[in-house]
Coordinates of C-alpha atoms in Angstrom, one line a residue:
X1 CA -9.9 24.8 1.6
X2 CA -13.5 24.6 0.9
X3 CA -16.1 23.9 3.7
X4 CA -18.9 21.6 3.5
X5 CA -21.6 23.0 5.8
X6 CA -24.9 22.1 4.2
X7 CA -24.8 18.3 4.6
X8 CA -25.6 16.3 7.8
X9 CA -22.7 14.8 9.7
X10 CA -21.3 11.7 8.2
X11 CA -22.3 12.6 4.8
X12 CA -20.5 16.0 5.0
X13 CA -17.4 14.0 5.9
X14 CA -17.6 11.9 2.9
X15 CA -18.1 14.6 0.7
X16 CA -15.1 16.3 2.2
X17 CA -13.3 13.5 0.8
X18 CA -13.5 15.3 -2.8
X19 CA -10.3 17.1 -2.1
X20 CA -8.4 13.8 -2.1
X21 CA -10.9 11.6 -4.2
X22 CA -12.3 13.8 -6.5
X23 CA -15.8 14.5 -7.6
X24 CA -16.4 10.7 -7.0
X25 CA -17.0 11.4 -3.3
X26 CA -20.1 13.5 -3.7
X27 CA -21.4 10.2 -5.8
X28 CA -20.3 7.8 -3.0
X29 CA -22.0 10.2 -0.5
X30 CA -25.2 9.6 -2.3
X31 CA -24.7 5.9 -2.4
X32 CA -24.0 5.7 1.5
X33 CA -26.8 8.1 2.4
X34 CA -29.1 6.9 -0.2
X35 CA -30.5 10.3 -1.6
X36 CA -32.3 8.5 -4.6
X37 CA -30.2 10.1 -7.2
X38 CA -27.8 7.3 -8.0
X39 CA -28.8 4.8 -10.5
X40 CA -27.0 1.9 -8.3
X41 CA -27.7 1.0 -4.9
X42 CA -25.3 -0.3 -2.1
X43 CA -26.3 -3.4 -0.3
X44 CA -28.5 -2.3 2.8
X45 CA -26.5 -3.6 5.5
X46 CA -23.0 -2.4 3.9
X47 CA -24.6 1.0 3.3
X48 CA -25.8 1.2 6.9
X49 CA -22.1 0.1 8.0
X50 CA -20.7 3.0 6.1
X51 CA -23.0 5.5 7.2
X52 CA -22.5 4.5 11.0
X53 CA -18.7 4.8 10.3
X54 CA -18.9 8.4 8.6
X55 CA -21.3 9.6 11.1
X56 CA -19.2 8.6 14.5
X57 CA -16.0 9.8 12.4
X58 CA -17.5 13.0 11.9
X59 CA -19.5 13.8 15.2
X60 CA -16.8 12.4 17.5
X61 CA -13.5 12.7 16.1
X62 CA -10.0 11.9 17.9
X63 CA -8.5 15.3 18.8
X64 CA -6.8 16.8 17.3
X65 CA -7.8 16.3 13.8
X66 CA -6.6 18.6 11.0
X67 CA -9.1 19.7 8.2
X68 CA -6.9 17.6 5.7
X69 CA -7.0 14.4 7.8
X70 CA -10.8 14.9 7.9
X71 CA -10.9 14.9 4.1
X72 CA -8.8 11.8 3.9
X73 CA -11.2 9.9 6.4
X74 CA -13.9 10.9 4.2
X75 CA -12.0 9.7 1.0
X76 CA -11.4 6.4 2.5
X77 CA -15.3 6.0 3.1
X78 CA -15.9 7.2 -0.6
X79 CA -13.2 4.7 -2.0
X80 CA -15.0 1.7 0.0
X81 CA -18.4 2.8 -1.7
X82 CA -16.9 3.0 -4.9
X83 CA -15.3 -0.6 -4.9
X84 CA -18.3 -1.9 -3.5
X85 CA -20.1 -1.1 -6.4
X86 CA -17.4 -2.9 -8.4
X87 CA -17.5 -5.9 -6.2
X88 CA -21.2 -6.0 -6.5
X89 CA -21.0 -5.9 -10.5
X90 CA -18.5 -8.7 -10.3
X91 CA -21.3 -10.8 -8.4
X92 CA -19.3 -10.8 -5.1
X93 CA -22.3 -10.6 -2.5
X94 CA -21.9 -8.9 1.0
X95 CA -21.1 -11.4 3.7
X96 CA -23.9 -12.5 5.9
X97 CA -21.9 -14.2 8.9
X98 CA -22.4 -11.6 11.3
X99 CA -19.4 -9.3 10.4
X100 CA -21.7 -6.4 9.6
X101 CA -24.3 -7.2 12.2
X102 CA -24.0 -4.9 15.5
X103 CA -23.9 -6.8 18.7
X104 CA -23.2 -5.8 22.3
X105 CA -22.8 -2.2 22.7
X106 CA -24.4 -1.7 19.1
X107 CA -20.9 -2.5 17.6
X108 CA -20.2 -4.9 15.0
X109 CA -16.7 -6.5 14.0
X110 CA -17.0 -4.4 10.8
X111 CA -17.3 -1.2 12.9
X112 CA -14.1 -1.8 14.6
X113 CA -12.2 -2.5 11.4
X114 CA -13.8 0.6 9.9
X115 CA -12.7 2.9 12.8
X116 CA -9.1 1.6 12.5
X117 CA -8.9 2.3 8.7
X118 CA -10.4 5.9 9.2
X119 CA -7.7 6.5 11.7
X120 CA -5.1 5.2 9.3
X121 CA -6.4 7.3 6.7
X122 CA -6.4 10.3 8.8
X123 CA -2.7 9.5 9.6
X124 CA -1.2 8.8 6.1
X125 CA 0.5 11.7 4.2
X126 CA 0.9 10.0 0.9
X127 CA -2.7 10.5 0.0
X128 CA -2.7 7.9 -2.9
X129 CA -2.6 5.3 -0.4
X130 CA -6.0 6.5 1.1
X131 CA -7.6 4.8 -1.7
X132 CA -6.2 1.4 -0.9
X133 CA -7.1 1.9 2.8
X134 CA -10.9 2.5 1.6
X135 CA -10.7 -0.5 -0.9
X136 CA -9.9 -2.8 2.3
X137 CA -13.2 -2.2 3.7
X138 CA -15.0 -2.9 0.6
X139 CA -12.5 -6.3 0.3
X140 CA -13.4 -7.1 3.8
X141 CA -17.0 -6.9 3.3
X142 CA -17.2 -9.5 0.8
X143 CA -14.5 -11.9 2.0
X144 CA -16.2 -14.3 4.6
X145 CA -13.0 -16.2 4.6
X146 CA -11.4 -13.3 6.5
X147 CA -12.3 -12.7 10.0
X148 CA -12.2 -9.4 11.8
X149 CA -8.7 -10.9 13.5
X150 CA -7.2 -11.6 10.0
X151 CA -8.3 -8.3 8.5
X152 CA -6.7 -6.4 11.5
X153 CA -3.5 -8.0 11.2
X154 CA -3.4 -7.4 7.4
X155 CA -4.1 -3.8 8.1
X156 CA -1.4 -3.7 10.9
X157 CA 1.1 -4.9 8.5
X158 CA 0.1 -2.6 5.8
X159 CA 0.4 0.5 8.0
X160 CA 4.0 -0.5 8.8
X161 CA 5.0 -0.2 5.2
X162 CA 6.3 2.4 3.0
X163 CA 4.2 3.5 0.0
X164 CA 7.0 2.1 -2.2
X165 CA 6.8 -1.1 -0.5
X166 CA 2.9 -1.2 -1.3
X167 CA 3.9 -0.6 -5.1
X168 CA 6.7 -3.4 -4.8
X169 CA 4.0 -5.7 -3.7
X170 CA 1.7 -4.7 -6.3
X171 CA 4.6 -5.5 -8.9
X172 CA 5.1 -8.8 -7.6
X173 CA 1.3 -9.4 -7.7
X174 CA 0.9 -8.8 -11.2
X175 CA 3.9 -10.7 -12.3
X176 CA 1.8 -12.8 -14.6
X177 CA 0.3 -10.0 -16.7
X178 CA 3.6 -7.9 -16.5
X179 CA 6.8 -9.9 -16.3
X180 CA 9.1 -8.7 -13.9
X181 CA 12.7 -7.8 -14.8
X182 CA 15.5 -10.3 -15.1
X183 CA 18.3 -8.0 -14.4
X184 CA 19.9 -8.5 -10.8
X185 CA 19.2 -5.9 -8.3
X186 CA 22.5 -4.0 -7.3
X187 CA 23.8 -5.3 -4.2
X188 CA 25.5 -2.2 -3.1
X189 CA 23.8 0.9 -4.9
X190 CA 25.7 4.1 -4.8
X191 CA 22.7 6.3 -5.4
X192 CA 20.2 7.1 -2.8
X193 CA 17.1 6.4 -4.6
X194 CA 18.3 2.9 -5.5
X195 CA 19.9 2.3 -2.1
X196 CA 16.2 3.1 -0.5
X197 CA 14.4 1.0 -2.9
X198 CA 16.6 -1.9 -2.0
X199 CA 16.1 -1.3 1.6
X200 CA 12.4 -1.3 1.0
X201 CA 12.8 -4.6 -0.9
X202 CA 14.8 -6.4 1.6
X203 CA 12.7 -5.2 4.4
X204 CA 9.7 -6.8 2.7
X205 CA 11.8 -10.0 2.4
X206 CA 12.7 -9.9 6.3
X207 CA 9.2 -9.3 7.2
X208 CA 8.0 -12.4 5.3
X209 CA 5.9 -10.6 2.6
X210 CA 8.0 -12.0 -0.3
X211 CA 10.1 -14.8 -1.0
X212 CA 12.9 -15.7 -1.1
X213 CA 14.0 -14.5 2.1
X214 CA 17.0 -12.1 2.2
X215 CA 20.2 -14.1 1.2
X216 CA 22.3 -14.7 4.2
X217 CA 26.5 -14.7 4.3
X218 CA 28.1 -17.9 3.3
X219 CA 31.0 -19.7 5.2
X220 CA 34.1 -18.5 3.8
X221 CA 32.9 -15.4 2.4
X222 CA 31.5 -17.0 -0.8
X223 CA 29.6 -14.6 -3.2
X224 CA 25.8 -14.2 -2.3
X225 CA 23.5 -15.2 -5.1
X226 CA 22.2 -12.4 -7.2
X227 CA 18.5 -11.3 -6.8
X228 CA 16.3 -10.8 -9.8
X229 CA 13.0 -9.2 -9.4
X230 CA 11.7 -12.0 -11.7
X231 CA 12.4 -14.4 -8.6
X232 CA 10.3 -12.7 -6.2
X233 CA 6.9 -14.5 -5.1
X234 CA 4.5 -13.2 -2.7
X235 CA 4.3 -15.2 0.6
X236 CA 0.7 -15.9 2.0
X237 CA 1.2 -12.8 4.2
X238 CA 2.0 -10.8 1.1
X239 CA -1.0 -12.1 -0.5
X240 CA -3.1 -11.0 2.4
X241 CA -1.9 -7.6 2.4
X242 CA -2.2 -7.3 -1.5
X243 CA -5.7 -8.7 -1.4
X244 CA -7.1 -6.4 1.3
X245 CA -5.4 -3.3 -0.2
X246 CA -6.6 -4.3 -3.7
X247 CA -3.1 -3.6 -4.9
X248 CA -3.8 -4.6 -8.5
X249 CA -5.4 -1.3 -8.9
X250 CA -1.9 0.5 -8.5
X251 CA -1.3 2.3 -11.8
X252 CA 1.1 0.6 -14.2
X253 CA 3.2 3.7 -14.3
X254 CA 3.8 3.9 -10.5
X255 CA 4.8 0.2 -10.6
X256 CA 7.2 0.8 -13.5
X257 CA 8.6 3.7 -11.5
X258 CA 9.3 1.6 -8.5
X259 CA 10.9 -1.1 -10.5
X260 CA 13.4 1.3 -12.3
X261 CA 14.4 2.5 -8.8
X262 CA 15.6 -0.9 -8.2
X263 CA 17.7 -0.8 -11.2

């Protein structure tokens, strides 16, 4: 594994994310630490927030932290910078409601959110999910309608879900551009893959992330209605998780594969 010893703490952490995020991580480090080489700039308050987060995560990490976990933390911050550039190009400005402003103890609400995201990124082993954890930071920074408590709730719900559940939420969230299958999902699949996919889907319904809720047995043992993927809708809780994680960026091929597992 490559060592990153030349850069200062914080910047070295973001650059180490190259192992997970690719070469984009070094460009993101330049944006966050403003080395003057980038053609674009991050909002000053947002860049300062990401610098504080990266430096704190690099100089005072929770022990023990593996080298790979450190790289995931850096990648999450790199992805946050990446999406922040996109959001700025879309005309979404960084919030000015105090979310990014340090208060007592030199801590902003955003600092607490970012620390939680760094911890989540370190812990996740499905590294494609790190991208979306980083995106949560970028989305929270331009969403004044979401206070820190709501962002924390969305993050907590998200980290309790499997990777396939994130993909299923992505599938339902893009139903307008990619219609969902009309074929009913099997009620008692024999293969383990289909069984696991159905378990994940049913769990999303039970958690209140997808409507309709799971069908309940009818009096007299009447047959349960057959659920079709096309019947699924995001609940408000599901919309929150989908929005914070920017799940519309999940690749189409990944979504198609998850839906195929339900067949």
